[in-house]
């Protein structure tokens, strides 16, 4: 087991290195940061000097190596635009994104699994079919449109919820949280729904189809023949067996909740890392982009590792080496 | 008063077009301690009776008329909650496949205690003690450790014991065992049937034993009811029904069971219901390529064949763990003979066939076909010629045909792949093949799901014949089929072998079938050949103790009248 984790960690490390390399090879196509950093009245000498100072005249593998050197010591460089260390900036911004992702992830999983089980059990019922039809909307509407619609209905027309920002936040040991104030919680609702709706409908449809499959299995028939009640059969025997494939997809989806928070954050002007990244691209702020991309890949890689470990937790067949007696 | 009485029971499945009557006015009664056999072919309605008693009819099935009484109280028509109270408590069920009837994600103890606690008012520790006693009672050694293991850590036979323990959880009055041993090996089958017999006697439980296997009926049951197309055709004490069957169907059903004792030229077919199909293989023989086989040399020479499967992966060689599936196996197959391999599951018989067919790479040893070493066939043309010469028929007719391909495409595929013909000629050949396996050329326009298991196996045969092979590998070709269908398929194979001069490798766990089909037989155990003999000699005087044991274990129908044999011929 430990050997497995070590092996996976090593693989993850290689993945991170490759992601970084690809990222660095792309940066030169984003634009020239010097254009933005120096004003109209720049001389060729200024340009050369700044380029030299930032190390942009080096070939990209060397730039990448220098970045890695710094990153290994926890130093991700200084933002071109803000002139502050990137790690400080990300530390300020990360709580907003993580809280948003957490809320929409929990929302997507609980509501998604709940509705999935419901629509599978009441397959022929009116409510289940209505939910299935409505869920198509969730799958097919693009995120930004949902966000704008929600803002229009709940902020503009009904004036119930704020249309942008995080509301008031409270600092707890360097972590700014919006969970503890009424306005912070209110501000979370619309972005969380916007971000989680697609994942929610996806999980729901996945749980439903897996569940329908499992409910036909012999051990479910046998469980009925043993006289167990429906609640035990549906939620203990059937649901647990649907989880393995569901976890795979859900894990990947949770990764993309964080990664694709960019769009939601833009629509709601949510002060998170996604918005930071968008601004960084506009300004060709290479250190910020590099750090963000690395952060996202660490996130994906560790979610994948957790998913694989969860398989072990759920399915005993993977735990014991295939011995039968 | 009987323990369980079924009177005039009819079960209907309304479909969009018509009403399908699965069970038609069936009567049945079970006494305490009695094992009542319910026998018939698939579709006869025997499992439907079981489901009706359990209140587990699949929708839209419903009990149209009649009643089911348990100890004099009517249980048909009870509401869902009342029925659930009975299920598992008064009436239990044992399913066919022990590999799929236990939930893989829960330990045996969890599944036992949840059942016990669902019906009896016991504390967790009392329930646990009871679970332990049950595990012990059904003959699982070391119950304290085994109890906390998961189903996948048990073998098939042990799992069926767990299933039986689950059925016994709450001292039921009636147990319905639906094909409880069909998925098991013959030695395990005998143990499980003994256990069921013992428990029925000891606890005075009434058992309905649903099976299609006349041998099991003969060995195990006290009384038997024979069903055909939803109707009860005959019922009575087992010796009477088996020894002196009154109904024509019962007679031909008994006659169709392959005998281990006498070798017949053809398998007797069930003549009841006018389903017998004959077909002419002579047409096929007229343009079958004639190959001159060297009479002095065997067609296949298999030498020291070995196959190891990696069981535990490891970066370093000494971390790896191998399981030797086939261990140093050598034999010859003469041109024109049917060579049989018998053995229990896991004995490596299918692996040998797969290595010969080239589906598994050979780890060690050699396969020589027609004087040429198969591993030396390096160029594509020679390898293709070899593949064209050997074809395979698989066990499961449901998964060996691509459900998204039309039947004519399935049969035409090997011809197209080997570029044997073009255009219209392919269609003509395909129609001819389908016609000759008894499906009719119109069958080509349909998809596999429109056919029954037996018909699908005919499609497999047509596909195997498409390349005009010299050698056929049949891996348990009939073990998924009813006796009557089995007889038809085996007769086709026999005819093909005779008229086309085919050589065959026939793999089976069913000894009587092997007796009828094969010229020579190899008995395999744990990857090794323990005995290789002419079929007649093997069945008359087995040399090794293992072969003897296998022969002793097979259910016998010796004491039956041979009258049926004549009736069916």
CSV table of N, CA, C and O in Angstrom, one decimal, chain B residues 391-444:
chain,number,residue,atom,x,y,z
B,391,UNK,N,-10.5,-22.9,-36.3
B,391,UNK,CA,-11.6,-22.0,-35.9
B,391,UNK,C,-12.1,-22.4,-34.5
B,391,UNK,O,-11.9,-23.6,-34.1
B,392,UNK,N,-12.8,-21.5,-33.9
B,392,UNK,CA,-13.1,-21.8,-32.5
B,392,UNK,C,-14.6,-21.5,-32.3
B,392,UNK,O,-15.2,-20.6,-32.9
B,393,UNK,N,-15.2,-22.4,-31.5
B,393,UNK,CA,-16.6,-22.1,-31.0
B,393,UNK,C,-16.6,-21.9,-29.5
B,393,UNK,O,-16.1,-22.8,-28.8
B,394,UNK,N,-17.1,-20.8,-29.1
B,394,UNK,CA,-17.0,-20.5,-27.7
B,394,UNK,C,-18.2,-21.0,-26.8
B,394,UNK,O,-19.2,-21.3,-27.4
B,395,UNK,N,-18.0,-20.9,-25.5
B,395,UNK,CA,-19.0,-21.4,-24.6
B,395,UNK,C,-20.3,-20.6,-24.6
B,395,UNK,O,-21.4,-21.1,-24.7
B,396,UNK,N,-20.1,-19.3,-24.4
B,396,UNK,CA,-21.3,-18.4,-24.2
B,396,UNK,C,-21.8,-17.8,-25.5
B,396,UNK,O,-21.3,-17.0,-26.1
B,397,UNK,N,-23.0,-18.3,-25.9
B,397,UNK,CA,-23.5,-17.9,-27.2
B,397,UNK,C,-24.0,-16.4,-27.1
B,397,UNK,O,-24.3,-15.8,-28.1
B,398,UNK,N,-24.1,-15.9,-25.9
B,398,UNK,CA,-24.6,-14.6,-25.7
B,398,UNK,C,-23.6,-13.5,-25.9
B,398,UNK,O,-23.8,-12.4,-26.3
B,399,UNK,N,-22.3,-13.8,-25.5
B,399,UNK,CA,-21.3,-12.8,-25.5
B,399,UNK,C,-20.3,-13.0,-26.7
B,399,UNK,O,-19.4,-12.2,-26.9
B,400,UNK,N,-20.4,-14.1,-27.4
B,400,UNK,CA,-19.4,-14.4,-28.4
B,400,UNK,C,-19.9,-13.9,-29.8
B,400,UNK,O,-19.2,-14.0,-30.8
B,401,UNK,N,-21.0,-13.3,-29.9
B,401,UNK,CA,-21.5,-12.6,-31.1
B,401,UNK,C,-21.6,-11.1,-30.9
B,401,UNK,O,-22.3,-10.7,-29.9
B,402,UNK,N,-21.1,-10.3,-31.8
B,402,UNK,CA,-21.2,-8.9,-31.6
B,402,UNK,C,-22.7,-8.5,-31.8
B,402,UNK,O,-23.2,-8.6,-32.9
B,403,UNK,N,-23.3,-7.9,-30.8
B,403,UNK,CA,-24.7,-7.6,-30.8
B,403,UNK,C,-25.0,-6.5,-31.9
B,403,UNK,O,-26.2,-6.3,-32.2
B,404,UNK,N,-24.1,-5.7,-32.3
B,404,UNK,CA,-24.4,-4.7,-33.2
B,404,UNK,C,-24.1,-5.0,-34.7
B,404,UNK,O,-24.2,-4.2,-35.6
B,405,UNK,N,-23.8,-6.3,-34.9
B,405,UNK,CA,-23.6,-6.7,-36.3
B,405,UNK,C,-24.7,-7.6,-36.7
B,405,UNK,O,-25.2,-8.5,-35.9
B,406,UNK,N,-25.1,-7.5,-38.0
B,406,UNK,CA,-26.1,-8.4,-38.5
B,406,UNK,C,-25.5,-9.8,-38.7
B,406,UNK,O,-24.3,-9.9,-38.8
B,407,UNK,N,-26.4,-10.8,-38.6
B,407,UNK,CA,-25.9,-12.2,-38.6
B,407,UNK,C,-25.1,-12.5,-39.9
B,407,UNK,O,-24.0,-13.1,-39.8
B,408,UNK,N,-25.6,-12.0,-41.0
B,408,UNK,CA,-24.8,-12.3,-42.3
B,408,UNK,C,-23.4,-11.6,-42.2
B,408,UNK,O,-22.5,-12.2,-42.8
B,409,UNK,N,-23.4,-10.5,-41.6
B,409,UNK,CA,-22.1,-9.8,-41.5
B,409,UNK,C,-21.1,-10.6,-40.6
B,409,UNK,O,-19.9,-10.7,-40.8
B,410,UNK,N,-21.7,-11.2,-39.5
B,410,UNK,CA,-20.9,-11.9,-38.6
B,410,UNK,C,-20.3,-13.1,-39.3
B,410,UNK,O,-19.1,-13.4,-39.2
B,411,UNK,N,-21.1,-13.8,-40.1
B,411,UNK,CA,-20.6,-15.0,-40.8
B,411,UNK,C,-19.7,-14.7,-41.9
B,411,UNK,O,-18.7,-15.4,-42.2
B,412,UNK,N,-19.9,-13.5,-42.5
B,412,UNK,CA,-19.1,-13.1,-43.7
B,412,UNK,C,-17.7,-12.6,-43.2
B,412,UNK,O,-16.8,-12.6,-44.0
B,413,UNK,N,-17.7,-12.2,-42.0
B,413,UNK,CA,-16.4,-11.5,-41.5
B,413,UNK,C,-15.2,-12.3,-41.8
B,413,UNK,O,-14.2,-11.8,-42.3
B,414,UNK,N,-15.1,-13.6,-41.3
B,414,UNK,CA,-13.9,-14.4,-41.6
B,414,UNK,C,-13.6,-14.5,-43.1
B,414,UNK,O,-12.4,-14.5,-43.4
B,415,UNK,N,-14.6,-14.6,-43.9
B,415,UNK,CA,-14.4,-14.7,-45.3
B,415,UNK,C,-13.7,-13.5,-45.9
B,415,UNK,O,-12.7,-13.5,-46.6
B,416,UNK,N,-14.3,-12.3,-45.4
B,416,UNK,CA,-13.7,-11.0,-45.9
B,416,UNK,C,-12.3,-10.8,-45.4
B,416,UNK,O,-11.4,-10.4,-46.1
B,417,UNK,N,-12.1,-11.2,-44.1
B,417,UNK,CA,-10.8,-11.0,-43.5
B,417,UNK,C,-9.7,-11.7,-44.2
B,417,UNK,O,-8.7,-11.2,-44.4
B,418,UNK,N,-10.0,-13.0,-44.6
B,418,UNK,CA,-9.0,-13.8,-45.2
B,418,UNK,C,-9.1,-13.6,-46.8
B,418,UNK,O,-8.3,-14.3,-47.5
B,419,UNK,N,-9.9,-12.7,-47.2
B,419,UNK,CA,-10.1,-12.5,-48.7
B,419,UNK,C,-10.3,-13.8,-49.5
B,419,UNK,O,-9.5,-14.0,-50.4
B,420,UNK,N,-11.2,-14.6,-49.0
B,420,UNK,CA,-11.4,-15.9,-49.7
B,420,UNK,C,-12.3,-15.7,-50.9
B,420,UNK,O,-12.3,-16.5,-51.8
B,421,UNK,N,-13.2,-14.7,-50.8
B,421,UNK,CA,-14.2,-14.6,-51.9
B,421,UNK,C,-14.5,-13.1,-52.0
B,421,UNK,O,-14.0,-12.3,-51.2
B,422,UNK,N,-15.3,-12.8,-53.1
B,422,UNK,CA,-15.7,-11.4,-53.2
B,422,UNK,C,-17.1,-11.3,-53.6
B,422,UNK,O,-17.7,-12.2,-54.2
B,423,UNK,N,-17.7,-10.1,-53.3
B,423,UNK,CA,-19.0,-9.7,-53.8
B,423,UNK,C,-20.1,-10.7,-53.6
B,423,UNK,O,-20.3,-11.1,-52.4
B,424,UNK,N,-20.8,-11.1,-54.6
B,424,UNK,CA,-22.0,-11.9,-54.5
B,424,UNK,C,-21.6,-13.3,-54.0
B,424,UNK,O,-22.5,-13.9,-53.3
B,425,UNK,N,-20.5,-13.8,-54.3
B,425,UNK,CA,-20.1,-15.1,-53.8
B,425,UNK,C,-20.1,-15.2,-52.3
B,425,UNK,O,-20.5,-16.3,-51.8
B,426,UNK,N,-19.8,-14.2,-51.6
B,426,UNK,CA,-19.8,-14.2,-50.2
B,426,UNK,C,-21.2,-14.4,-49.7
B,426,UNK,O,-21.5,-15.2,-48.8
B,427,UNK,N,-22.1,-13.6,-50.3
B,427,UNK,CA,-23.5,-13.7,-49.8
B,427,UNK,C,-24.0,-15.1,-50.0
B,427,UNK,O,-24.7,-15.6,-49.2
B,428,UNK,N,-23.7,-15.7,-51.2
B,428,UNK,CA,-24.2,-17.0,-51.5
B,428,UNK,C,-23.6,-18.0,-50.5
B,428,UNK,O,-24.4,-18.8,-49.9
B,429,UNK,N,-22.3,-17.9,-50.2
B,429,UNK,CA,-21.7,-18.8,-49.2
B,429,UNK,C,-22.4,-18.6,-47.8
B,429,UNK,O,-22.7,-19.6,-47.1
B,430,UNK,N,-22.6,-17.4,-47.4
B,430,UNK,CA,-23.2,-17.1,-46.1
B,430,UNK,C,-24.6,-17.7,-46.0
B,430,UNK,O,-24.9,-18.4,-45.0
B,431,UNK,N,-25.4,-17.5,-47.0
B,431,UNK,CA,-26.7,-18.1,-47.0
B,431,UNK,C,-26.7,-19.6,-46.9
B,431,UNK,O,-27.5,-20.2,-46.2
B,432,UNK,N,-25.8,-20.1,-47.7
B,432,UNK,CA,-25.6,-21.6,-47.7
B,432,UNK,C,-25.2,-22.1,-46.3
B,432,UNK,O,-25.8,-23.1,-45.8
B,433,UNK,N,-24.3,-21.4,-45.7
B,433,UNK,CA,-23.8,-21.9,-44.3
B,433,UNK,C,-25.0,-21.8,-43.3
B,433,UNK,O,-25.2,-22.7,-42.5
B,434,UNK,N,-25.7,-20.6,-43.3
B,434,UNK,CA,-26.8,-20.5,-42.4
B,434,UNK,C,-27.9,-21.5,-42.6
B,434,UNK,O,-28.5,-22.0,-41.7
B,435,UNK,N,-28.1,-21.8,-43.9
B,435,UNK,CA,-29.1,-22.8,-44.3
B,435,UNK,C,-28.7,-24.1,-43.7
B,435,UNK,O,-29.5,-24.9,-43.2
B,436,UNK,N,-27.4,-24.4,-43.8
B,436,UNK,CA,-27.0,-25.8,-43.4
B,436,UNK,C,-26.8,-26.0,-41.9
B,436,UNK,O,-26.8,-27.1,-41.5
B,437,UNK,N,-26.7,-24.9,-41.1
B,437,UNK,CA,-26.7,-25.2,-39.7
B,437,UNK,C,-28.2,-25.1,-39.2
B,437,UNK,O,-28.4,-25.1,-38.0
B,438,UNK,N,-29.1,-25.1,-40.2
B,438,UNK,CA,-30.5,-25.2,-39.8
B,438,UNK,C,-31.2,-23.9,-39.4
B,438,UNK,O,-32.2,-23.9,-38.7
B,439,UNK,N,-30.7,-22.8,-39.9
B,439,UNK,CA,-31.3,-21.5,-39.5
B,439,UNK,C,-32.1,-20.9,-40.6
B,439,UNK,O,-33.0,-20.1,-40.4
B,440,UNK,N,-31.8,-21.3,-41.9
B,440,UNK,CA,-32.5,-20.8,-43.0
B,440,UNK,C,-31.8,-19.5,-43.4
B,440,UNK,O,-31.3,-18.7,-42.6
B,441,UNK,N,-31.7,-19.2,-44.7
B,441,UNK,CA,-30.9,-18.1,-45.2
B,441,UNK,C,-31.5,-16.8,-44.8
B,441,UNK,O,-30.8,-15.8,-44.7
B,442,UNK,N,-32.8,-16.7,-44.5
B,442,UNK,CA,-33.4,-15.5,-44.0
B,442,UNK,C,-32.8,-14.9,-42.7
B,442,UNK,O,-32.9,-13.8,-42.4
B,443,UNK,N,-32.2,-15.8,-42.0
B,443,UNK,CA,-31.7,-15.5,-40.7
B,443,UNK,C,-30.6,-14.4,-40.8
B,443,UNK,O,-30.4,-13.6,-39.8
B,444,UNK,N,-29.9,-14.3,-41.9
B,444,UNK,CA,-28.9,-13.3,-42.1
B,444,UNK,C,-29.2,-11.9,-41.9
B,444,UNK,O,-28.4,-11.1,-41.5
